[in-house]
Tab-separated table of C-alpha atoms in Angstrom:
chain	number	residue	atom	x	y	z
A	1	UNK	CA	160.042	33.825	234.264
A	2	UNK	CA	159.465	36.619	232.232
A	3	UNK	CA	157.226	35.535	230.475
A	4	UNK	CA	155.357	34.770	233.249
A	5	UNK	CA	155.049	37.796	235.257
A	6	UNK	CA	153.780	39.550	231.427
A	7	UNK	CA	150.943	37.208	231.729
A	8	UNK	CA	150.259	38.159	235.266
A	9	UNK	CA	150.795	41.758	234.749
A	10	UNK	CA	148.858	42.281	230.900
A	11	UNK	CA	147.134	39.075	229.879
A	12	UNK	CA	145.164	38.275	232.721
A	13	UNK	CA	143.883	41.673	233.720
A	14	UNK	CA	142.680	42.025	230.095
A	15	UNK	CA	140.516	38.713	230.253
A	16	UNK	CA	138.843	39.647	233.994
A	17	UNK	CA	138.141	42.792	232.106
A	18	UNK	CA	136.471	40.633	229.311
A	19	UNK	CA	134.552	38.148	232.171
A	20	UNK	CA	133.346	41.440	233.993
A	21	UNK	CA	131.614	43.188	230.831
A	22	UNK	CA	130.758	39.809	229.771
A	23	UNK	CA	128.295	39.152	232.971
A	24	UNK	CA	127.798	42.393	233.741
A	25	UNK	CA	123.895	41.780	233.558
A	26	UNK	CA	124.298	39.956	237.195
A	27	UNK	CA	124.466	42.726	238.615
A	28	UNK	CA	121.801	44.292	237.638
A	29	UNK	CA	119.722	45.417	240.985
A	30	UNK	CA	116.746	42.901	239.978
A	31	UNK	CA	119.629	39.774	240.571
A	32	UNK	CA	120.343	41.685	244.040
A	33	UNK	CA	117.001	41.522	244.996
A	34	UNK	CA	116.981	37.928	244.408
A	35	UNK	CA	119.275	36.996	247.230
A	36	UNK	CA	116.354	35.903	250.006
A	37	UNK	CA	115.659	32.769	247.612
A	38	UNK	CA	118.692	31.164	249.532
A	39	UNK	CA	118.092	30.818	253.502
A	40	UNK	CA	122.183	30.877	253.900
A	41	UNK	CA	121.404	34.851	252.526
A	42	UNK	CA	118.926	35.394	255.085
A	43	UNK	CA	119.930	38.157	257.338
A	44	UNK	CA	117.627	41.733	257.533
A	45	UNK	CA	113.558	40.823	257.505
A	46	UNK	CA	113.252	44.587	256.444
A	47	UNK	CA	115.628	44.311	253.767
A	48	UNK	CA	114.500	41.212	252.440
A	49	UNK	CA	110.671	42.364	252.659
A	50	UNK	CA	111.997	45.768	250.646
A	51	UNK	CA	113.658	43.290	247.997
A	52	UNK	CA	110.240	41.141	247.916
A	53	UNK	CA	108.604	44.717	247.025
A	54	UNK	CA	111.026	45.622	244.871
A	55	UNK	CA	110.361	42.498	242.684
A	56	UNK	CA	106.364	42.700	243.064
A	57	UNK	CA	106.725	46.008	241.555
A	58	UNK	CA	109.195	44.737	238.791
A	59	UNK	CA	107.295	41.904	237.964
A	60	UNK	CA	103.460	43.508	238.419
A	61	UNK	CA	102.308	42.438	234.941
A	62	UNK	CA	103.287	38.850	235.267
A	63	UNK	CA	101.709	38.497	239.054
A	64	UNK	CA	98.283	40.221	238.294
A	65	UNK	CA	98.074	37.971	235.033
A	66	UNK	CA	98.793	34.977	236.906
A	67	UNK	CA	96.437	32.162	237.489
A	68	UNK	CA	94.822	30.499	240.478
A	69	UNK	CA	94.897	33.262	243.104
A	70	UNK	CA	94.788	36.924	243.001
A	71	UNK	CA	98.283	38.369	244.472
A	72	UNK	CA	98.338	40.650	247.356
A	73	UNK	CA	101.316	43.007	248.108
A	74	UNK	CA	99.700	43.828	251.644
A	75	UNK	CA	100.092	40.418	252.271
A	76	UNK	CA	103.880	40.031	251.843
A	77	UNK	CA	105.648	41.442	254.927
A	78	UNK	CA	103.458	38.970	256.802
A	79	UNK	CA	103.678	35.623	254.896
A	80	UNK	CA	107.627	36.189	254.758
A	81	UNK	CA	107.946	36.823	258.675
A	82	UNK	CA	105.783	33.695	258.952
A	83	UNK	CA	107.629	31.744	256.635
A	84	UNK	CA	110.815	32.110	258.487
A	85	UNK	CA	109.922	30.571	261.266
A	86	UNK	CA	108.260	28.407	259.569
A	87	UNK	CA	111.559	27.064	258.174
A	88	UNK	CA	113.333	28.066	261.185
A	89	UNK	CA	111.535	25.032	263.104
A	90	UNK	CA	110.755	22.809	260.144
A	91	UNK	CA	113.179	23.374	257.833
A	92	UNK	CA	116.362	23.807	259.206
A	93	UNK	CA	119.685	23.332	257.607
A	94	UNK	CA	117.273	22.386	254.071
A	95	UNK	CA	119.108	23.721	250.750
A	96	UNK	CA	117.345	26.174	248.801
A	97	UNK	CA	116.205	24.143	246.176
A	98	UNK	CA	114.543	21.669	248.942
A	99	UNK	CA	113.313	23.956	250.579
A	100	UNK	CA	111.196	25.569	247.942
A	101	UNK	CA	110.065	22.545	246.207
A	102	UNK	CA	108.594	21.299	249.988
A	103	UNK	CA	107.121	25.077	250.291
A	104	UNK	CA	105.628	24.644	247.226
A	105	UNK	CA	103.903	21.307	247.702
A	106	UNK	CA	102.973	21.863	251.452
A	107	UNK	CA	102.530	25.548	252.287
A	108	UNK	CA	101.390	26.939	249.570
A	109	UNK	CA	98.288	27.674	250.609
A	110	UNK	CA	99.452	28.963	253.496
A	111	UNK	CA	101.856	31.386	251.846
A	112	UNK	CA	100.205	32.208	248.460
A	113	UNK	CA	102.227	35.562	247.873
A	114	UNK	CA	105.327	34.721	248.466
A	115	UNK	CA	105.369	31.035	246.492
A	116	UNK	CA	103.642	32.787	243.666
A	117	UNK	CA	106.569	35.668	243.659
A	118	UNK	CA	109.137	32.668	244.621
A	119	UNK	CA	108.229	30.702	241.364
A	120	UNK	CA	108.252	33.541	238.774
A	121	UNK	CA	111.723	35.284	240.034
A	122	UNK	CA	113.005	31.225	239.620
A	123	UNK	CA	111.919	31.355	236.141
A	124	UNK	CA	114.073	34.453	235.196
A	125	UNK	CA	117.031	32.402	233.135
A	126	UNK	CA	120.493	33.870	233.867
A	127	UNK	CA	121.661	33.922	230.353
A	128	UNK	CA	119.846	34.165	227.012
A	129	UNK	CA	120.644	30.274	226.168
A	130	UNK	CA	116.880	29.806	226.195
A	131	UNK	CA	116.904	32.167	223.544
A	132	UNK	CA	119.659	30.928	221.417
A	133	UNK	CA	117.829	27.554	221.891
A	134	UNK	CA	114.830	28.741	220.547
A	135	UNK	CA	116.439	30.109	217.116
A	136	UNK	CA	118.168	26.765	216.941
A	137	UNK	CA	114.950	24.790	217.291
A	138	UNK	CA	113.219	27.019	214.435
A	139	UNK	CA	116.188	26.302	212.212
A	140	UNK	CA	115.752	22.894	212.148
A	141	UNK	CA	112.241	23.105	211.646
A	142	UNK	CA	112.368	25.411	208.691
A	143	UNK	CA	113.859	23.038	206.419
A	144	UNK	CA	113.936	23.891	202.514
A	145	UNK	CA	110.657	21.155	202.435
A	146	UNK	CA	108.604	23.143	205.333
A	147	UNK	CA	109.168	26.803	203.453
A	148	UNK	CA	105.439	27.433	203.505
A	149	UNK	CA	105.164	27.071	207.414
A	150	UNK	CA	103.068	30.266	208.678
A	151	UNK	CA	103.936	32.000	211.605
A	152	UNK	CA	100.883	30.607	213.715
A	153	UNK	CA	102.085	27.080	213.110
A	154	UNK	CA	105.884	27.426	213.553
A	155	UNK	CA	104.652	29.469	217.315
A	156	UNK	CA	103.252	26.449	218.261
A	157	UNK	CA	105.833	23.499	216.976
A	158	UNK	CA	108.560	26.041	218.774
A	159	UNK	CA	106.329	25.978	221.897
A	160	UNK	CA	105.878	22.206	222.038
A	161	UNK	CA	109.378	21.598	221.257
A	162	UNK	CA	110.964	23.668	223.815
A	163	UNK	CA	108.284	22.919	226.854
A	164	UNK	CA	108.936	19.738	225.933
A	165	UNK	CA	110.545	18.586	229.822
A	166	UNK	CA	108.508	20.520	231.861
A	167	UNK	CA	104.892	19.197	231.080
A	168	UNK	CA	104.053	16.177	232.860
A	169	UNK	CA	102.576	12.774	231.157
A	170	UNK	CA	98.793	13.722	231.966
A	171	UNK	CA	99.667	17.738	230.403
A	172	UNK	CA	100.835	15.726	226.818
A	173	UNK	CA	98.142	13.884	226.952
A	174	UNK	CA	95.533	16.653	227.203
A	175	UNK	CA	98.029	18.213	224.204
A	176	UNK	CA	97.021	15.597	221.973
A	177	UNK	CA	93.254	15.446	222.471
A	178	UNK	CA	93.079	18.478	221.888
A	179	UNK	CA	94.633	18.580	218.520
A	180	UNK	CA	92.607	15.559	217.612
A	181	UNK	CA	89.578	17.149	218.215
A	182	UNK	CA	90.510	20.088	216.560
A	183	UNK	CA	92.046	18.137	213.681
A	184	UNK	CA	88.533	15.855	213.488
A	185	UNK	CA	86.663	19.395	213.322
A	186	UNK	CA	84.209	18.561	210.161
A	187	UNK	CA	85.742	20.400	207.403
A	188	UNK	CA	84.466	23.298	205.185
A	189	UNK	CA	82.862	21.260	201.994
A	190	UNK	CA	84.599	23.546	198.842
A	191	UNK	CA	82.780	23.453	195.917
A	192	UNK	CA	84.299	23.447	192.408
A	193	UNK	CA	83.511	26.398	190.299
A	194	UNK	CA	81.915	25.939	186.643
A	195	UNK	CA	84.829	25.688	184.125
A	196	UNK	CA	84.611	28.618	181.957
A	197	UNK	CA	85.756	26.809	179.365
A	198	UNK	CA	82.796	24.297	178.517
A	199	UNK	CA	84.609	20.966	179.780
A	200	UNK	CA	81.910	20.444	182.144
A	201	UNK	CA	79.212	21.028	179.949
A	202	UNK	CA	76.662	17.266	179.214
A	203	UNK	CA	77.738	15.502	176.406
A	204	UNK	CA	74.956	15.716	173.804
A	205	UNK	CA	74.703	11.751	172.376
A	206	UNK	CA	73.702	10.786	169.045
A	207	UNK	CA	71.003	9.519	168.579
A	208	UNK	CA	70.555	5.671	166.988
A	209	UNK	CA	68.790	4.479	164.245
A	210	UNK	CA	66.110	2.036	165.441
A	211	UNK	CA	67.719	-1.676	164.420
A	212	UNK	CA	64.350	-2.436	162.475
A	213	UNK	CA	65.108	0.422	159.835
A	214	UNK	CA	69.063	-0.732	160.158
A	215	UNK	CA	67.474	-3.994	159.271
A	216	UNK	CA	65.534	-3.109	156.094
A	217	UNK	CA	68.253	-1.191	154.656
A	218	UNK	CA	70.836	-3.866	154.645
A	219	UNK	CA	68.165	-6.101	152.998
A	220	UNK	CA	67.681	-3.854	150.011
A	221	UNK	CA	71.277	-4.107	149.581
């Protein structure tokens, strides 16, 4: 029983120590703003259109270098109010991951802000596995036999490798052309230089004695 009550008291203390500084990136304020993604967190409109700010302003690279619209901030209060009760008389009871993936496909156009927002705060991975992944991916491709891979060319086996699941059959297949056609490119004709030397230089031949005079010679004989 003793023994017991030490691991209550010393042992396990220690290791909720260890979990806290382990993950304490969650909570970092961007993760706190991240909490309207889940309709069971949906409370405040103002708070949650303050945390849809917040993130627009974190993220403002990635949304104005975005393609296929240009993202409006003004535009954000409005779209999430609508959205809302949008779900509220569509979407009821949906789970978060439904939810989005039917937003996505059907109102997208309707809320362009907010989906576009939506999409790249669910691409922010919660731990740095995707990381670690990559370094273990380059290790196997830099074997001791592939030691004169450039940088260019190990960038893009790592990026095939590791998008590998999310392109579709018809993205793969526009991947390949591609490096056909660049493949089939004509290639630069390299021509050999003169060998210094004399190896390429024309053979001088000897020239032959006509056969008549080879003729009247061996007759004298």
């Amino acid at each position: 029983m003793a023994t017991i009550k030490s691991l209550k008291s010393d042992v396990l203390p220690s290791i909720q120590q260890c979990l806290d500084a382990r993950f304490s990136s969650f909570s970092h304020e961007v993760y706190q703003h991240m909490l309207w993604l889940d309709p069971a967190n949906w409370g405040d409109v103002k708070s949650e259109v303050k945390s849809l700010q917040f993130l627009a302003s974190h993220f403002r690279v990635t949304v104005e270098n975005a393609g296929g619209i240009k993202f409006d901030e003004s535009n954000l209060e409005r779209e999430w109010k609508d959205l809302r009760v949008t779900v509220k008389h569509y979407y009821r009871g949906v789970k978060a991951r439904a939810l989005w993936k039917r937003v996505f496909i059907y109102r997208r156009n309707q809320f362009p802000n907010v989906c576009l927002l939506a999409e790249i705060v669910m691409s922010v991975g919660v731990s740095n596995c995707t990381v670690e992944a990559g370094f273990s991916h380059l290790t196997a491709m830099l074997t001791d036999r592939r030691l004169n891979l450039n940088h260019s060319t190990m960038e893009d086996l790592l990026l095939v490798k590791i998008n590998n699941l999310v392109w579709s059959e018809s993205d793969r297949n526009d991947i390949i052309e591609a490096a056909l056609e660049k493949y089939m490119e004509p290639r630069r004709k390299h021509k050999l230089d003169k060998p210094s030397c004399g190896l390429g230089a024309p053979i001088k031949r000897r020239k032959r004695k006509d056969s008549g005079a080879r003729a009247a010679a061996m007759a004298r004989t």
